[in-house]
Coordinates of N, CA and C in Angstrom, one line a residue:
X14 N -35.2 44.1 48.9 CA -34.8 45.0 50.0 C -33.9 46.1 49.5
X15 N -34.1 47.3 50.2 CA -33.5 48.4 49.9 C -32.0 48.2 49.8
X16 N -31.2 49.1 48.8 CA -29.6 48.9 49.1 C -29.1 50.3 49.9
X17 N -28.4 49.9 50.9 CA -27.9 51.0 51.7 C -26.8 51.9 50.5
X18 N -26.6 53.0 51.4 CA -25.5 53.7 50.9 C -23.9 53.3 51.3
X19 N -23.8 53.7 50.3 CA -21.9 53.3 50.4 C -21.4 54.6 50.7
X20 N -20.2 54.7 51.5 CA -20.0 55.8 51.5 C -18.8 55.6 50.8
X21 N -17.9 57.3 50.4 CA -17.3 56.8 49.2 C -16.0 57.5 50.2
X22 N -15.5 57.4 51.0 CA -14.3 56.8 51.8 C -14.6 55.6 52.4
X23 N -43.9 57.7 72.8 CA -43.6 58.5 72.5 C -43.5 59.1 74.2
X24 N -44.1 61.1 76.8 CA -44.2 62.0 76.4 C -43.1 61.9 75.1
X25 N -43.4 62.6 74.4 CA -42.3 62.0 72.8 C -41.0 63.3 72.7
X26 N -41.2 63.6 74.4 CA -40.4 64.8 74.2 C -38.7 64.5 74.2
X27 N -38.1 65.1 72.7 CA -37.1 64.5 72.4 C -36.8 63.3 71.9
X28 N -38.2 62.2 71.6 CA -38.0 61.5 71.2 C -38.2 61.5 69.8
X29 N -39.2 62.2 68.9 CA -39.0 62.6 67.0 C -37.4 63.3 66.8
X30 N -37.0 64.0 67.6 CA -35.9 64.7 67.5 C -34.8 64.8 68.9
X31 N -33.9 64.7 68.0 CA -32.8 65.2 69.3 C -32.1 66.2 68.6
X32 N -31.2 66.8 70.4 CA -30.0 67.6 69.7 C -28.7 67.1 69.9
X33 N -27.7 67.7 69.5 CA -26.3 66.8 70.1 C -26.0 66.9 71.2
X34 N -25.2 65.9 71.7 CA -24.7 65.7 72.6 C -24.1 66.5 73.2
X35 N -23.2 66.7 71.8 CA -22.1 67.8 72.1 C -21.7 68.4 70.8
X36 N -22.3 69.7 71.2 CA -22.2 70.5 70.1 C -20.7 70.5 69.3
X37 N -19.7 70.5 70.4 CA -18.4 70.4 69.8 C -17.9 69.3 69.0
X38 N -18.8 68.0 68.9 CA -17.8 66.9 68.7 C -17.4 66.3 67.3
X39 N -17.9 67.6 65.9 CA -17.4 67.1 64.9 C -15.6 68.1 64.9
X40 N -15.6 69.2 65.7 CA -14.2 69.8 65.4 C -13.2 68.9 66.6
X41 N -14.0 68.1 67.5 CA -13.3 67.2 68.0 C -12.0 66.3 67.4
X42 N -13.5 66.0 66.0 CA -13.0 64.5 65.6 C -12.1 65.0 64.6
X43 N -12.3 66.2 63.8 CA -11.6 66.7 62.5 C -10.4 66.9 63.1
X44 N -10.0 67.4 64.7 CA -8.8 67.8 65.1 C -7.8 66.6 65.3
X45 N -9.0 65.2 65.7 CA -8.5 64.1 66.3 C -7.4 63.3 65.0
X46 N -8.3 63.7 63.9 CA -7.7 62.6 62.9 C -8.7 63.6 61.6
X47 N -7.4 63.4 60.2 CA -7.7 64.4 59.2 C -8.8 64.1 58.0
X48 N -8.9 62.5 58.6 CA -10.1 62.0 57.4 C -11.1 62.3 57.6
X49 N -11.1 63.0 58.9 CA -13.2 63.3 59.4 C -13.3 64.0 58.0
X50 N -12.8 65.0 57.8 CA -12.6 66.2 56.9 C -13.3 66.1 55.7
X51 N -13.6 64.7 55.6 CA -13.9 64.7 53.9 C -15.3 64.3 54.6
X52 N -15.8 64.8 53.4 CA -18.0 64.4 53.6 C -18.4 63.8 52.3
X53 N -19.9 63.7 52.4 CA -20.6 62.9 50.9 C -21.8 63.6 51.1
X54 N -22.2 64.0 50.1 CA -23.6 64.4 50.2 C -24.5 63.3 49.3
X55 N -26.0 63.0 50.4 CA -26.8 62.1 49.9 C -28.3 62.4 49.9
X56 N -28.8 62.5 48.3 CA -30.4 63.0 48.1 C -31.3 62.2 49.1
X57 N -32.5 62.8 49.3 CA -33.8 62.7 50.3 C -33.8 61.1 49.9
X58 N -34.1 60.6 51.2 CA -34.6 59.0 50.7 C -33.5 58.1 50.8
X59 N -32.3 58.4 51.0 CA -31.2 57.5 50.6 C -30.8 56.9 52.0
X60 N -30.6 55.0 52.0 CA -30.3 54.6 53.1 C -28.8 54.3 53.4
X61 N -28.8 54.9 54.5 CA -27.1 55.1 54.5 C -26.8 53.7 55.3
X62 N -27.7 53.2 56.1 CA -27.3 51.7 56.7 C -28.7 51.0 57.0
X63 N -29.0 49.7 56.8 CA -30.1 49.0 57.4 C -30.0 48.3 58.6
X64 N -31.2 48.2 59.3 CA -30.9 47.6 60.1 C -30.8 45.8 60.2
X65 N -29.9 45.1 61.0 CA -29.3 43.8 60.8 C -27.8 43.9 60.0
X66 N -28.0 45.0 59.1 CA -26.6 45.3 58.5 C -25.3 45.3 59.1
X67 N -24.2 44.8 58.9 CA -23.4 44.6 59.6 C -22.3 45.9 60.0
X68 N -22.7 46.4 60.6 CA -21.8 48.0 61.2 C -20.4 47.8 61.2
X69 N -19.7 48.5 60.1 CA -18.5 48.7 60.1 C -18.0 50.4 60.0
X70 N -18.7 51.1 60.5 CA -18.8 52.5 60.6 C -19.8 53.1 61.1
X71 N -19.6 54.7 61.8 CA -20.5 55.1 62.0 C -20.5 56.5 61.0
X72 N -21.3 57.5 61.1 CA -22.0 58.7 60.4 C -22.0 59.8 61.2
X73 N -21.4 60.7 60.9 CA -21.6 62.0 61.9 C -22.2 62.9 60.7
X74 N -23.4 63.5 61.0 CA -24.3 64.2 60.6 C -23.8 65.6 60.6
X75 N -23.4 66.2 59.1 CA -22.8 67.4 59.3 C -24.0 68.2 58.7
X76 N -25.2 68.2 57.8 CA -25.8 69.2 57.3 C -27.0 67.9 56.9
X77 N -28.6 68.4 57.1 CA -29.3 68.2 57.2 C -30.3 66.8 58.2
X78 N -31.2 65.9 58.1 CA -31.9 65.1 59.4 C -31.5 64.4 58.4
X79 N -31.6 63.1 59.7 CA -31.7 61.5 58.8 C -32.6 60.4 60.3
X80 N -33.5 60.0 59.1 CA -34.8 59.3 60.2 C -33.8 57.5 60.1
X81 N -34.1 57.6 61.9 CA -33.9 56.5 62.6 C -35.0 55.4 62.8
X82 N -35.7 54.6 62.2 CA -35.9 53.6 61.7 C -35.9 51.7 62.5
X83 N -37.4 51.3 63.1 CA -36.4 50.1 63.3 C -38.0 49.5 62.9
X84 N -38.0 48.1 62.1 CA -39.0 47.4 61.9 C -39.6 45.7 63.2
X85 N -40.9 46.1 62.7 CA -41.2 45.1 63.9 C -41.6 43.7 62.7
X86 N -41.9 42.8 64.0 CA -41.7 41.4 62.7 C -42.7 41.3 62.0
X87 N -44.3 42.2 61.8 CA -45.3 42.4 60.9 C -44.8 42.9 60.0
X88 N -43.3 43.8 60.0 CA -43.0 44.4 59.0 C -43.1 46.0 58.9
X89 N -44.0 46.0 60.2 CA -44.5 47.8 60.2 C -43.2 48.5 60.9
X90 N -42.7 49.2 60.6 CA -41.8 50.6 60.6 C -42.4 51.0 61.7
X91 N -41.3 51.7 63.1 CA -41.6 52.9 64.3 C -40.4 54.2 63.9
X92 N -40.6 55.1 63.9 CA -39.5 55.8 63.8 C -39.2 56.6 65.0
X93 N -37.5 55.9 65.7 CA -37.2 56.5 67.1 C -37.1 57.7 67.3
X94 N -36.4 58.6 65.7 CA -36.2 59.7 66.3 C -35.4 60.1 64.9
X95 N -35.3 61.6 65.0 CA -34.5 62.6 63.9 C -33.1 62.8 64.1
X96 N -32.3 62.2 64.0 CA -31.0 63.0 64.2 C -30.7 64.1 63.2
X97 N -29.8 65.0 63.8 CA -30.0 66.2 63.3 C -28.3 66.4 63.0
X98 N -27.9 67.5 62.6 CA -26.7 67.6 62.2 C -25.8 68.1 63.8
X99 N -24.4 67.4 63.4 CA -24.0 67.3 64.6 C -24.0 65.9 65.6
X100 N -24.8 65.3 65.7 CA -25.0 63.8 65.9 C -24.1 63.1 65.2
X101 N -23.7 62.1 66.0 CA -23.1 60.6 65.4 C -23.8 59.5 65.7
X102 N -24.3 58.6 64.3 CA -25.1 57.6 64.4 C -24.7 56.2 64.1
X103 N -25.4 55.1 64.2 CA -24.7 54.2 63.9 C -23.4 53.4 64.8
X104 N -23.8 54.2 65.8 CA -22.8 53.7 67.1 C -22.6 52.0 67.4
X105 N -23.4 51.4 67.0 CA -23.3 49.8 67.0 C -22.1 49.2 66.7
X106 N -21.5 50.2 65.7 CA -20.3 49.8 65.1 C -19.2 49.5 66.4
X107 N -19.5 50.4 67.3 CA -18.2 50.3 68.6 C -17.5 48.9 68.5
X108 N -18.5 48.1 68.9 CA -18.7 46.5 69.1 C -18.2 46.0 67.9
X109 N -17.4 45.1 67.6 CA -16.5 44.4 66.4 C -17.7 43.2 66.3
X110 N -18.3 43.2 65.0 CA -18.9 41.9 64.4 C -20.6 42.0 65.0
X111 N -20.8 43.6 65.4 CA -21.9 43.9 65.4 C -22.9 44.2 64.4
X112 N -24.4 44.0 64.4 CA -24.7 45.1 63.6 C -25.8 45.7 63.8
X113 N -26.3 47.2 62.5 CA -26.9 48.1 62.9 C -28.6 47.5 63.8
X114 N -29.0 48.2 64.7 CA -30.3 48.1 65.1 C -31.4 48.5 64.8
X115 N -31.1 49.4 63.7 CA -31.9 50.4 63.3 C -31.7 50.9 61.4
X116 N -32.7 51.2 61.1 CA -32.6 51.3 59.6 C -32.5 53.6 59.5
X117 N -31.0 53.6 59.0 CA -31.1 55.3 58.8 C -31.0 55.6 57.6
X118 N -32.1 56.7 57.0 CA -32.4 57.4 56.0 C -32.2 58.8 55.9
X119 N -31.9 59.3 54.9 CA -31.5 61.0 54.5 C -33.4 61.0 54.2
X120 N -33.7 62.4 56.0 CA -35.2 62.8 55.6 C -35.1 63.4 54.2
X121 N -33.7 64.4 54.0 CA -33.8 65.7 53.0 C -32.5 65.5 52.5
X122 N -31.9 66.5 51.5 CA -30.8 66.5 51.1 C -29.7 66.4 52.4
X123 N -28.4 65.8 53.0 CA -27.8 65.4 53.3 C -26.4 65.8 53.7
X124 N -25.5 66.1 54.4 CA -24.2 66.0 54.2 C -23.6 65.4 55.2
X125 N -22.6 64.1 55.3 CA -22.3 63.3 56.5 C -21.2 62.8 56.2
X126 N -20.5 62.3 57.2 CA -18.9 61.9 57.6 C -18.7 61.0 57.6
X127 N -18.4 59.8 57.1 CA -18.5 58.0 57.4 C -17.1 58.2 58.1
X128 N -17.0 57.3 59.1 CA -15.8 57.1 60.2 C -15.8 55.5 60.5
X129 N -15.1 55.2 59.7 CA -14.8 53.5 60.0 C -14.5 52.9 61.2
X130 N -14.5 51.7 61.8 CA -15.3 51.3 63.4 C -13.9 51.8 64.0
X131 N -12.7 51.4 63.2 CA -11.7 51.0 63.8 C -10.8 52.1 64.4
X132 N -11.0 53.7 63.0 CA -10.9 54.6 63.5 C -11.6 55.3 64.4
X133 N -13.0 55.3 64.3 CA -13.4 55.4 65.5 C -13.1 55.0 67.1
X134 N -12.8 54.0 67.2 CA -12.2 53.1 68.3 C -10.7 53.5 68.4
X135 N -9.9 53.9 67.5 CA -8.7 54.4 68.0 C -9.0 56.0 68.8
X136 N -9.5 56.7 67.9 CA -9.9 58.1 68.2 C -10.3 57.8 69.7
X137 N -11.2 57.1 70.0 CA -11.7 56.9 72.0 C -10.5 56.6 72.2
X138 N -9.6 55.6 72.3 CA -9.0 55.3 72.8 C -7.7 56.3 73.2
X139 N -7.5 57.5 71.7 CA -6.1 57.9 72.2 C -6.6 59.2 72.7
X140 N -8.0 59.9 72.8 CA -8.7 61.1 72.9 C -9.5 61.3 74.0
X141 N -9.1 61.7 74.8 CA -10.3 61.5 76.0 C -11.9 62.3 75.8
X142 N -11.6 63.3 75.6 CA -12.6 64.2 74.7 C -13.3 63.5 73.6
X143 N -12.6 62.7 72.8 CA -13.6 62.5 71.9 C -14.6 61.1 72.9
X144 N -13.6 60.3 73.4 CA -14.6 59.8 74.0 C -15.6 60.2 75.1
X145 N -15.6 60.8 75.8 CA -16.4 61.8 76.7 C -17.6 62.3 75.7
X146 N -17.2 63.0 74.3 CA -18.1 62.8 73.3 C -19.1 62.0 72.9
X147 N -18.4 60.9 72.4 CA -19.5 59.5 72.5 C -20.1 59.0 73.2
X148 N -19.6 59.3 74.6 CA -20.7 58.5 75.8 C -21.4 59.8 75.6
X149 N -21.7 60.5 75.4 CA -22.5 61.6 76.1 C -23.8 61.1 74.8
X150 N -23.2 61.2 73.4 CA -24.0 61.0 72.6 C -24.5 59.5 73.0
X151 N -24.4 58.1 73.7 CA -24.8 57.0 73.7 C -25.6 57.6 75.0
X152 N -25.3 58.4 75.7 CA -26.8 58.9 77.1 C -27.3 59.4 76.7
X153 N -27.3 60.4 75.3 CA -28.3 61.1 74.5 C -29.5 60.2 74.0
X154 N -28.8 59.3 74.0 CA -29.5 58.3 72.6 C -30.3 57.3 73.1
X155 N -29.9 57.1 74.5 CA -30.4 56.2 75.8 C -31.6 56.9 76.1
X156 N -31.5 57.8 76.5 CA -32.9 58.8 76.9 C -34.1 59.0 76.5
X157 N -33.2 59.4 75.3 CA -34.5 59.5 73.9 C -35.5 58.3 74.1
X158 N -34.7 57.2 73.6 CA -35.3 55.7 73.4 C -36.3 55.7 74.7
X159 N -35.8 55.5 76.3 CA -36.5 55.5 77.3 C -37.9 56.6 77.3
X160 N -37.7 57.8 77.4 CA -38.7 58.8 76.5 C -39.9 58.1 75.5
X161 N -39.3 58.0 74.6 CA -40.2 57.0 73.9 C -41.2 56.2 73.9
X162 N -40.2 55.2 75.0 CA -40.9 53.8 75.5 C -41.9 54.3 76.6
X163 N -41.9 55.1 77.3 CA -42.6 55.6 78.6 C -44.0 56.1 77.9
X164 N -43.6 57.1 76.8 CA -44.4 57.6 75.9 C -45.8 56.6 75.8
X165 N -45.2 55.5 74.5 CA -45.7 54.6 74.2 C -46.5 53.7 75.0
X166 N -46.2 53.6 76.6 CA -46.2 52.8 77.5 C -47.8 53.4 77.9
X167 N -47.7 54.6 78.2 CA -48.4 55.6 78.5 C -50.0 55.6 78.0
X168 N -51.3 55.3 79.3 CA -52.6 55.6 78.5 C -53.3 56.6 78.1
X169 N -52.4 57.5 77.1 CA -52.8 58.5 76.6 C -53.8 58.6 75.5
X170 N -54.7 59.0 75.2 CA -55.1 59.3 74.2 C -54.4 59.2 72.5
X171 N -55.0 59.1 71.9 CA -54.4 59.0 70.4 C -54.1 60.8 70.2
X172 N -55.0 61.5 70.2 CA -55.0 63.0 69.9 C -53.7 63.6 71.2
X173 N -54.0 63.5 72.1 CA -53.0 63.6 73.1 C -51.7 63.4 73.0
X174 N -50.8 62.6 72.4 CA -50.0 61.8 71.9 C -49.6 62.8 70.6
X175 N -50.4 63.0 69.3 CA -50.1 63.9 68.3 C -50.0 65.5 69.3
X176 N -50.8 65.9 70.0 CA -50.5 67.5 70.5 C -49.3 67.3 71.2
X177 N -48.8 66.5 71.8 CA -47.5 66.3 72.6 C -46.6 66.4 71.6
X178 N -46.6 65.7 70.1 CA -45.0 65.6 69.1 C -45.2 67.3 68.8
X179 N -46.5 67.5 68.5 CA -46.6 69.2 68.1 C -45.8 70.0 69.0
X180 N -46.2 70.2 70.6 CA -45.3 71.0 71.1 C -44.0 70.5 71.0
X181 N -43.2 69.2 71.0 CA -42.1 69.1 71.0 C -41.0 69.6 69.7
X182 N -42.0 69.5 69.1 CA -41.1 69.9 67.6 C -41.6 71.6 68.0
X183 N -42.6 72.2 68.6 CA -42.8 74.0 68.2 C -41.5 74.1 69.1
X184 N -40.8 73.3 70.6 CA -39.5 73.9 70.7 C -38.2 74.1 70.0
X185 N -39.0 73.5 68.8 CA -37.5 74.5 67.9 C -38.4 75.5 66.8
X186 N -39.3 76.1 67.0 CA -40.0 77.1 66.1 C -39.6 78.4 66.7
X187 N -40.3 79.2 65.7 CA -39.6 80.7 66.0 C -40.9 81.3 66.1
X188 N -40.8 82.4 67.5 CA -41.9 83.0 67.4 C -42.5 84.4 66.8
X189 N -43.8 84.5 66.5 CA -43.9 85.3 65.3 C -44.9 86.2 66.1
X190 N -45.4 87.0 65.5 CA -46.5 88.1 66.1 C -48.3 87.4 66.1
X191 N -47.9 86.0 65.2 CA -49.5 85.3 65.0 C -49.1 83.8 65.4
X192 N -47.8 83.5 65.8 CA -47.7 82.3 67.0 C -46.6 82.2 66.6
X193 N -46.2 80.5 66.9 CA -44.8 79.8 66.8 C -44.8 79.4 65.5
X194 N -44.2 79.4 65.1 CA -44.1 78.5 63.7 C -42.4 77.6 63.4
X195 N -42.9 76.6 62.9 CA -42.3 75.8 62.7 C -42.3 74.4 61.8
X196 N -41.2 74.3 61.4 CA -41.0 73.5 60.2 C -41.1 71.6 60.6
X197 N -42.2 71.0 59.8 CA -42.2 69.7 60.1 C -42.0 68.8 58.8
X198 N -40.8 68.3 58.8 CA -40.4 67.6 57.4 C -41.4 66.4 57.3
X199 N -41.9 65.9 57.8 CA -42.6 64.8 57.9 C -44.0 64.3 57.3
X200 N -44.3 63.3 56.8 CA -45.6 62.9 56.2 C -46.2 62.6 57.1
X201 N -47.7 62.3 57.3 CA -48.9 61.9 58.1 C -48.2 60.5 58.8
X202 N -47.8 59.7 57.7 CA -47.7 58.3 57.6 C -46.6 58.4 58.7
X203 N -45.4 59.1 58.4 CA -44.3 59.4 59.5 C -44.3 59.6 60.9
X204 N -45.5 60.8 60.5 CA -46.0 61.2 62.2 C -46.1 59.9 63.0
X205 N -47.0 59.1 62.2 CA -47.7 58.2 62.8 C -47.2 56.9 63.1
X206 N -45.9 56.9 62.5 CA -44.6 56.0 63.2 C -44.0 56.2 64.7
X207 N -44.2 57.7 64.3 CA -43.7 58.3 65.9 C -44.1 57.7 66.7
X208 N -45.9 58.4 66.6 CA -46.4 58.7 68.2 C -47.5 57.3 68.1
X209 N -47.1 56.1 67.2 CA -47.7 55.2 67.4 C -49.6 55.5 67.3
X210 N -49.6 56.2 66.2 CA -51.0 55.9 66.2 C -51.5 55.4 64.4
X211 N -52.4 56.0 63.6 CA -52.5 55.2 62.5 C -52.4 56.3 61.4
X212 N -52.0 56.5 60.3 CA -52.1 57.5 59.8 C -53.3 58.2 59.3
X213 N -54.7 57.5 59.7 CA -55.8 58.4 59.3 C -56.3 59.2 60.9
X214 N -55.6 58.5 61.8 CA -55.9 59.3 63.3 C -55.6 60.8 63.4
X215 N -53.7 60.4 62.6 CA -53.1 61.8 62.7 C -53.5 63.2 61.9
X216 N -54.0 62.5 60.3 CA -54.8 63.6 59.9 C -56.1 64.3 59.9
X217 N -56.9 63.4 61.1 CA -58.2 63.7 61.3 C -57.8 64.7 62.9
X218 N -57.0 64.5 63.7 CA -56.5 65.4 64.9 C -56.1 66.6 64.1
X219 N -55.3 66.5 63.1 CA -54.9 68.2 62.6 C -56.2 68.5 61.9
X220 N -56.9 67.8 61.7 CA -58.2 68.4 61.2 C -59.4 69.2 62.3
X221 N -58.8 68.7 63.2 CA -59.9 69.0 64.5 C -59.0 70.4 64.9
X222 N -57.9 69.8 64.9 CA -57.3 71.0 66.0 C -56.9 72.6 64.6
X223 N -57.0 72.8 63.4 CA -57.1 73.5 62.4 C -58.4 74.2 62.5
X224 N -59.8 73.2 62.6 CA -61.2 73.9 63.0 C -60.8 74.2 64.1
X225 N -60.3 74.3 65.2 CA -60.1 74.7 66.4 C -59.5 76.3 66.7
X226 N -58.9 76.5 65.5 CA -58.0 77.6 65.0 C -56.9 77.7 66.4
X227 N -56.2 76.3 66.6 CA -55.5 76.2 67.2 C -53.4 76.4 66.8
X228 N -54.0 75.5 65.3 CA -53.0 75.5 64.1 C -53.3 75.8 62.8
X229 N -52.4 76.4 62.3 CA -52.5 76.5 60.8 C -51.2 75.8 60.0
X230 N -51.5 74.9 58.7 CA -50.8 73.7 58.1 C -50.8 74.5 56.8
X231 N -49.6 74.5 56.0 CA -49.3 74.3 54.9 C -48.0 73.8 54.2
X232 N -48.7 72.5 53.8 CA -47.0 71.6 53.6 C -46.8 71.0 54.8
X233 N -45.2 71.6 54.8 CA -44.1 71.2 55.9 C -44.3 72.6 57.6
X234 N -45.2 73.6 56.5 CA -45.3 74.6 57.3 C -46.1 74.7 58.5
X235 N -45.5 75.1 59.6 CA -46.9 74.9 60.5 C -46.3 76.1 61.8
X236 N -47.8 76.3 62.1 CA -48.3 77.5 62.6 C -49.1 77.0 63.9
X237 N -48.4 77.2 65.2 CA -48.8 76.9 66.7 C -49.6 78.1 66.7
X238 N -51.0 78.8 66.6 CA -51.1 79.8 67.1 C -52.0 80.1 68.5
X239 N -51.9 79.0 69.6 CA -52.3 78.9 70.6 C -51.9 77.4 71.3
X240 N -50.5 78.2 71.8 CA -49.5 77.2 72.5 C -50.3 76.7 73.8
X241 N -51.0 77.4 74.5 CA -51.3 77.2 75.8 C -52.5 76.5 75.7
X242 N -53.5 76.9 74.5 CA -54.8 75.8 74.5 C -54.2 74.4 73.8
X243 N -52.8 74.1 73.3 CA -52.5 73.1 73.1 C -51.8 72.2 74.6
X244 N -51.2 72.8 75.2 CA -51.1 72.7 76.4 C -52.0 72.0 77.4
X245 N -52.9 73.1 77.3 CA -54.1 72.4 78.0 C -54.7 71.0 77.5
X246 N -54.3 70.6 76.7 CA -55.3 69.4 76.2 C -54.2 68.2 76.6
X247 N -53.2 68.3 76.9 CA -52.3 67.8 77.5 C -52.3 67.5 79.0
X248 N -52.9 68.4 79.7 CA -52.9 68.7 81.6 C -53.6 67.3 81.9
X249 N -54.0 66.3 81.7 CA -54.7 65.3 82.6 C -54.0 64.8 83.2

């Protein structure tokens, strides 16, 4: 089994990714108490907690994604969702003698805040703000998941399901004079944790929809250049 990190103090909309809660809540915490202050940076790949692991802290995400992770009892991996920087994860910790539900990984290089359960739990307690913070991030996190499950729930198509994570992620692309473009850190195999389908489904759909000259793929790079015919394949 993998060894976690130490620290050294699918509609699938919004559910591959979220944003914060609350954009303010790392200068919350830095204000609340002076150890937020210090970070660790952790290479691509590195698991910062497993899930079953016993939660004695949580992670506030100051500089790059880290994939949320939970395994079923075949062993097969779903991935809930992206937290992004700004996010606090690993919330299980709240609860004394809890642990994590979820297995989190650094998608990319890294930078994050370890916050021990206890200071955490003092911080809600003496801060009303920071906690107003955390519930907002635990209804953030609530949503997603429901999102998800509806997703999943859902008799959608296999290709339907992949054009849905597409548009969700082109809402954070930038638009260009030859479409939206936008960055997807993710492998086939990943995709296909998402949106619940198999990894040769998902690369035979960007195969269809590329002859389509709907998208254009290189890498991580990708190129919406007909939002609205992707749209449409969505309308049933």
């Amino acid at each position: 089994m993998a060894t976690p990190a130490k620290p050294r103090i699918a509609e699938f909309r919004n559910a591959a990714h979220s944003k914060p809660a609350c954009s303010s809540l790392l200068s919350l915490l830095e204000q609340a108490h002076e150890s937020v202050n210090y970070t660790c940076s952790y290479p691509p790949g590195t698991n910062l907690f497993l899930e079953g692991q016993e939660a004695h802290g949580a992670y506030l995400v100051s500089k790059g994604q880290v994939k949320l992770t939970v395994t079923r009892s075949d062993g097969k991996s779903i991935i809930l969702r992206i937290a992004e920087a700004g996010e606090l994860i690993g919330l299980d910790c709240i609860e004394s003698g809890k642990t994590f539900t979820m297995t989190a990984e650094s998608l990319g290089p890294c930078v994050l805040r370890f916050i021990p359960r206890d200071l955490l739990r003092s911080l809600m307690r003496d801060h009303q703000d920071v906690c107003m913070a955390v519930a907002e991030q635990l209804s953030s996190d609530y949503r997603s998941a429901c999102s998800q499950i509806r997703s999943l729930g859902l008799s959608r198509t296999a290709s339907e399901r992949i054009v849905l994570f597409l548009l969700d992620w082109g809402t954070r692309g930038r638009q260009t004079d030859h479409g939206l473009r936008v960055t997807i850190p993710l492998k086939h195999e990943e995709i296909a944790q998402i949106v619940g389908v198999s990894r040769e489904t998902v690369t035979r759909t960007f195969t269809e929809l590329k002859h389509r000259q709907l998208i254009t793929m290189k890498g991580p790079a990708v190129l919406i250049r007909n939002k609205s015919a992707l749209e449409a394949l969505t309308a049933n």
